Short mmCIF file of C-alpha atoms in Angstrom, two decimals:
data_model
loop_
_atom_site.label_atom_id
_atom_site.label_comp_id
_atom_site.label_asym_id
_atom_site.label_seq_id
_atom_site.Cartn_x
_atom_site.Cartn_y
_atom_site.Cartn_z
CA MET A 7 117.95 24.16 63.28
CA ILE A 8 117.62 22.87 59.94
CA ARG A 9 114.78 21.33 60.15
CA ARG A 10 112.85 24.01 61.97
CA LYS A 11 114.11 26.36 58.68
CA GLY A 12 113.20 23.80 56.17
CA PHE A 13 109.37 23.64 58.41
CA ASP A 14 109.20 27.40 58.75
CA GLU A 15 109.71 27.94 55.01
CA GLY A 16 107.27 25.09 54.06
CA LEU A 17 104.46 26.40 56.34
CA ASP A 18 105.17 30.08 54.39
CA GLU A 19 104.24 28.35 51.08
CA LEU A 20 101.34 27.20 52.82
CA ARG A 21 99.90 30.20 53.85
CA ALA A 22 100.58 31.91 50.40
CA VAL A 23 98.50 29.34 48.85
CA LEU A 24 95.86 30.02 51.39
CA ARG A 25 96.05 33.54 50.72
CA GLU A 26 96.16 32.68 46.86
CA MET A 27 92.93 30.69 47.36
CA GLY A 28 90.96 33.37 49.70
CA ALA A 29 91.87 36.43 46.96
CA HIS A 30 90.39 33.53 44.38
CA VAL A 31 87.16 33.18 46.23
CA SER A 32 86.93 36.99 46.73
CA LYS A 33 87.00 37.53 43.33
CA ALA A 34 84.44 34.86 42.31
CA LEU A 35 82.16 35.96 44.61
CA ASP A 36 82.49 39.56 43.10
CA GLN A 37 82.29 38.50 39.33
CA ALA A 38 79.34 36.04 40.56
CA ILE A 39 76.71 38.76 41.79
CA GLU A 40 78.08 41.41 38.91
CA CYS A 41 77.36 38.89 35.89
CA LEU A 42 73.90 38.25 38.14
CA GLN A 43 73.30 42.36 38.41
CA THR A 44 74.30 42.58 34.72
CA GLN A 45 73.14 39.34 33.20
CA ASN A 46 76.59 38.80 31.87
CA THR A 47 76.53 35.12 30.47
CA GLU A 48 80.23 35.53 29.36
CA LEU A 49 81.40 36.61 32.82
CA ALA A 50 79.26 33.64 34.52
CA GLN A 51 80.61 31.21 31.92
CA GLN A 52 84.03 32.45 32.91
CA VAL A 53 83.28 32.14 36.60
CA VAL A 54 82.61 28.23 36.12
CA LYS A 55 85.56 28.11 33.99
CA ASN A 56 87.96 29.44 36.99
CA ASP A 57 86.77 27.06 39.61
CA ALA A 58 88.99 24.39 38.24
CA SER A 59 92.27 26.45 39.12
CA LEU A 60 90.98 26.77 42.88
CA ASN A 61 90.49 22.94 43.00
CA THR A 62 94.16 22.40 42.00
CA LEU A 63 95.28 24.80 44.58
CA GLU A 64 93.35 22.75 47.36
CA GLU A 65 95.48 19.68 46.21
CA ASN A 66 98.61 21.38 46.11
CA ILE A 67 97.58 22.61 49.74
CA LEU A 68 97.39 18.55 50.53
CA ASP A 69 100.16 17.60 49.09
CA MET A 70 102.42 20.38 50.58
CA GLY A 71 100.98 19.76 54.10
CA SER A 72 101.43 16.06 54.04
CA LYS A 73 105.19 16.24 52.82
CA LEU A 74 105.64 18.50 55.70
CA ILE A 75 104.28 16.09 58.19
CA ILE A 76 105.99 13.19 56.64
CA THR A 77 109.51 15.35 56.47
CA GLN A 78 109.36 17.37 59.29
CA GLN A 79 107.17 15.16 61.95
CA PRO A 80 105.49 18.03 63.55
CA VAL A 81 103.94 18.08 66.79
CA ALA A 82 101.45 20.07 69.18
CA LYS A 83 100.96 23.32 67.36
CA ASP A 84 102.82 23.25 64.33
CA LEU A 85 101.00 19.96 63.36
CA ARG A 86 97.95 21.78 64.36
CA ARG A 87 99.29 24.54 61.80
CA ILE A 88 99.17 21.85 58.90
CA ILE A 89 95.81 20.05 60.16
CA VAL A 90 94.07 23.74 60.29
CA ALA A 91 95.66 24.47 56.63
CA PHE A 92 93.72 21.29 55.33
CA LYS A 93 90.33 22.25 56.62
CA ILE A 94 90.83 26.26 55.95
CA SER A 95 91.67 24.76 52.22
CA SER A 96 88.01 22.66 52.20
CA ASP A 97 86.24 25.71 53.11
CA LEU A 98 87.83 27.64 50.66
CA GLU A 99 87.06 25.47 47.82
CA ARG A 100 83.37 24.77 48.82
CA MET A 101 83.04 29.01 49.11
CA GLY A 102 84.00 28.59 45.42
CA ASP A 103 81.70 26.47 44.54
CA LEU A 104 78.85 28.34 46.11
CA ALA A 105 80.29 31.28 43.80
CA LEU A 106 80.14 29.02 41.11
CA ASP A 107 76.79 28.14 41.94
CA ILE A 108 75.50 31.71 41.92
CA ALA A 109 77.23 32.25 38.41
CA LYS A 110 74.98 29.16 37.25
CA VAL A 111 71.98 31.33 38.18
CA THR A 112 72.82 33.87 35.79
CA LEU A 113 72.80 31.21 33.00
CA ARG A 114 69.45 29.48 34.01
CA LEU A 115 68.22 33.16 33.53
CA GLU A 116 69.18 33.26 30.12
CA GLY A 117 68.97 36.70 30.04
CA GLN A 118 65.43 37.59 31.79
CA GLN A 119 65.11 40.93 32.88
CA ILE A 120 65.29 41.07 36.71
CA MET A 121 61.92 41.81 38.13
CA LYS A 122 62.51 42.51 41.29
CA THR A 123 65.61 45.02 42.42
CA LEU A 124 68.54 43.17 43.88
CA VAL A 125 69.13 44.92 46.67
CA ASP A 126 69.54 42.04 49.65
CA ILE A 127 71.84 40.38 47.69
CA PRO A 128 74.81 42.81 46.79
CA HIS A 129 74.85 44.15 50.43
CA MET A 130 74.51 40.28 51.78
CA ALA A 131 77.78 39.65 49.51
CA SER A 132 79.71 42.72 50.47
CA ILE A 133 79.32 41.60 53.85
CA VAL A 134 80.59 38.08 52.98
CA LYS A 135 83.74 39.36 51.23
CA GLU A 136 84.92 41.08 53.84
CA MET A 137 84.35 38.15 56.04
CA ILE A 138 86.31 36.12 53.63
CA ASP A 139 89.40 38.86 54.02
CA ASP A 140 89.22 38.64 57.61
CA ALA A 141 88.69 34.88 57.57
CA ILE A 142 92.64 34.60 55.95
CA THR A 143 94.01 37.60 57.56
CA SER A 144 92.58 35.83 60.93
CA TYR A 145 94.69 32.76 60.39
CA LEU A 146 97.84 34.11 58.75
CA ASP A 147 98.21 36.49 61.68
CA GLU A 148 96.40 33.97 64.25
CA ASN A 149 94.11 36.61 65.55
CA THR A 150 91.25 35.02 67.60
CA ASP A 151 89.62 38.81 68.01
CA LEU A 152 88.96 38.66 64.00
CA ALA A 153 87.84 35.37 64.13
CA TYR A 154 85.05 36.26 66.64
CA LYS A 155 84.05 39.37 64.82
CA MET A 156 83.34 37.23 62.34
CA ALA A 157 80.65 35.39 63.84
CA LYS A 158 79.01 38.73 64.38
CA GLU A 159 78.71 39.37 60.96
CA ASP A 160 77.33 35.89 60.33
CA ASP A 161 74.83 37.02 62.46
CA ARG A 162 74.37 40.05 60.39
CA VAL A 163 74.35 37.72 57.26
CA ASP A 164 71.96 35.47 58.59
CA SER A 165 69.56 37.91 59.52
CA MET A 166 69.22 39.82 56.19
CA TYR A 167 68.63 36.30 54.43
CA SER A 168 65.94 35.68 57.01
CA ASN A 169 64.40 39.29 56.03
CA MET A 170 64.92 38.42 52.33
CA ILE A 171 62.63 34.74 52.44
CA SER A 172 59.93 36.70 53.94
CA ASP A 173 60.32 39.74 51.32
CA LEU A 174 60.74 37.28 48.32
CA TYR A 175 57.40 35.20 49.70
CA ALA A 176 55.18 38.39 49.67
CA PHE A 177 56.59 39.00 46.28
CA MET A 178 55.62 35.88 44.91
CA VAL A 179 52.17 36.44 46.62
CA GLU A 180 51.61 39.54 45.00
CA LYS A 181 53.43 38.21 41.48
CA PRO A 182 53.01 34.37 41.06
CA ALA A 183 53.95 34.80 37.36
CA GLU A 184 57.16 36.05 38.75
CA ALA A 185 57.76 33.11 41.23
CA SER A 186 60.74 30.94 39.53
CA GLN A 187 63.13 33.81 39.12
CA ALA A 188 61.84 34.87 42.98
CA MET A 189 63.02 31.54 43.73
CA LEU A 190 66.28 31.64 42.15
CA GLN A 191 67.13 34.82 44.13
CA LEU A 192 66.38 32.71 47.14
CA LEU A 193 68.83 30.45 46.32
CA VAL A 194 71.48 32.63 45.44
CA GLY A 195 70.71 34.24 49.13
CA ARG A 196 71.32 30.81 50.40
CA TYR A 197 74.42 30.63 48.39
CA ILE A 198 76.07 33.53 49.94
CA GLU A 199 74.92 32.75 53.46
CA ARG A 200 76.79 29.73 53.06
CA ILE A 201 79.94 31.11 51.90
CA GLY A 202 79.28 33.36 55.48
CA ASP A 203 79.26 29.58 57.38
CA HIS A 204 82.37 28.54 55.85
CA ALA A 205 84.13 31.83 56.49
CA THR A 206 82.91 31.60 59.90
CA ASN A 207 84.48 27.93 60.15
CA ILE A 208 87.64 29.68 59.46
CA GLY A 209 87.46 31.30 61.85
CA GLU A 210 86.95 28.42 64.24
CA SER A 211 90.25 26.82 62.86
CA THR A 212 92.33 30.01 63.71
CA VAL A 213 90.47 29.56 67.45
CA TYR A 214 91.35 25.73 67.45
CA LEU A 215 95.16 26.50 66.08
CA VAL A 216 95.51 29.45 68.77
CA THR A 217 93.85 27.71 71.98
CA GLY A 218 93.44 24.22 71.02
CA GLU A 219 89.78 24.18 71.22
CA ARG A 220 87.13 24.70 68.60
CA PRO A 221 84.37 27.12 69.39
CA ASP A 222 80.66 27.04 67.70
CA LEU A 223 80.91 30.47 65.70
CA ASN A 224 77.93 29.47 63.46
CA GLN A 225 75.26 28.93 66.42
#
């Protein structure tokens, strides 16, 4: 009974750190899109600087989970809870890296005027931000319905990114002098699309936690 209490307390700590990582990623994405829209290089530099704290949180998850495995020797679903926490922390850390990459695009633009209005990028980011929140909630609540919902949202983001590619290539044909900036926008779209994929990975991890089987929600 004492050991079970210790495991549950340790698991609650793991969940709290994962919740903190999710909030960090969500904020980083918000700030990265804001600094791109406003060409705020100071905010972009702050996003880059803050990424180190996300890496620290991932290390904390690995340390806490490893300690739980050694001291509590969990089995079956309890062990899956820790393994899934490792995987989710890795996905969140990578999502943070992608938000950082978006901020770096702002720094590369060096205050240039945005020649093509950003429409698809903020819309995609809004959907993906909701996916991040849903991903963390799906894990914390062990909600597989929410996990499968994210797969549908991911399809929307993929479709928007595909349309964005066609739109920006047409723009480059019309205005070849702006091709370099258009390519940077394509990179941002790709980064957002990849964040969505990682959020869907968390949904897959949730399904694995609950059922013991891992579906492919990124098909």
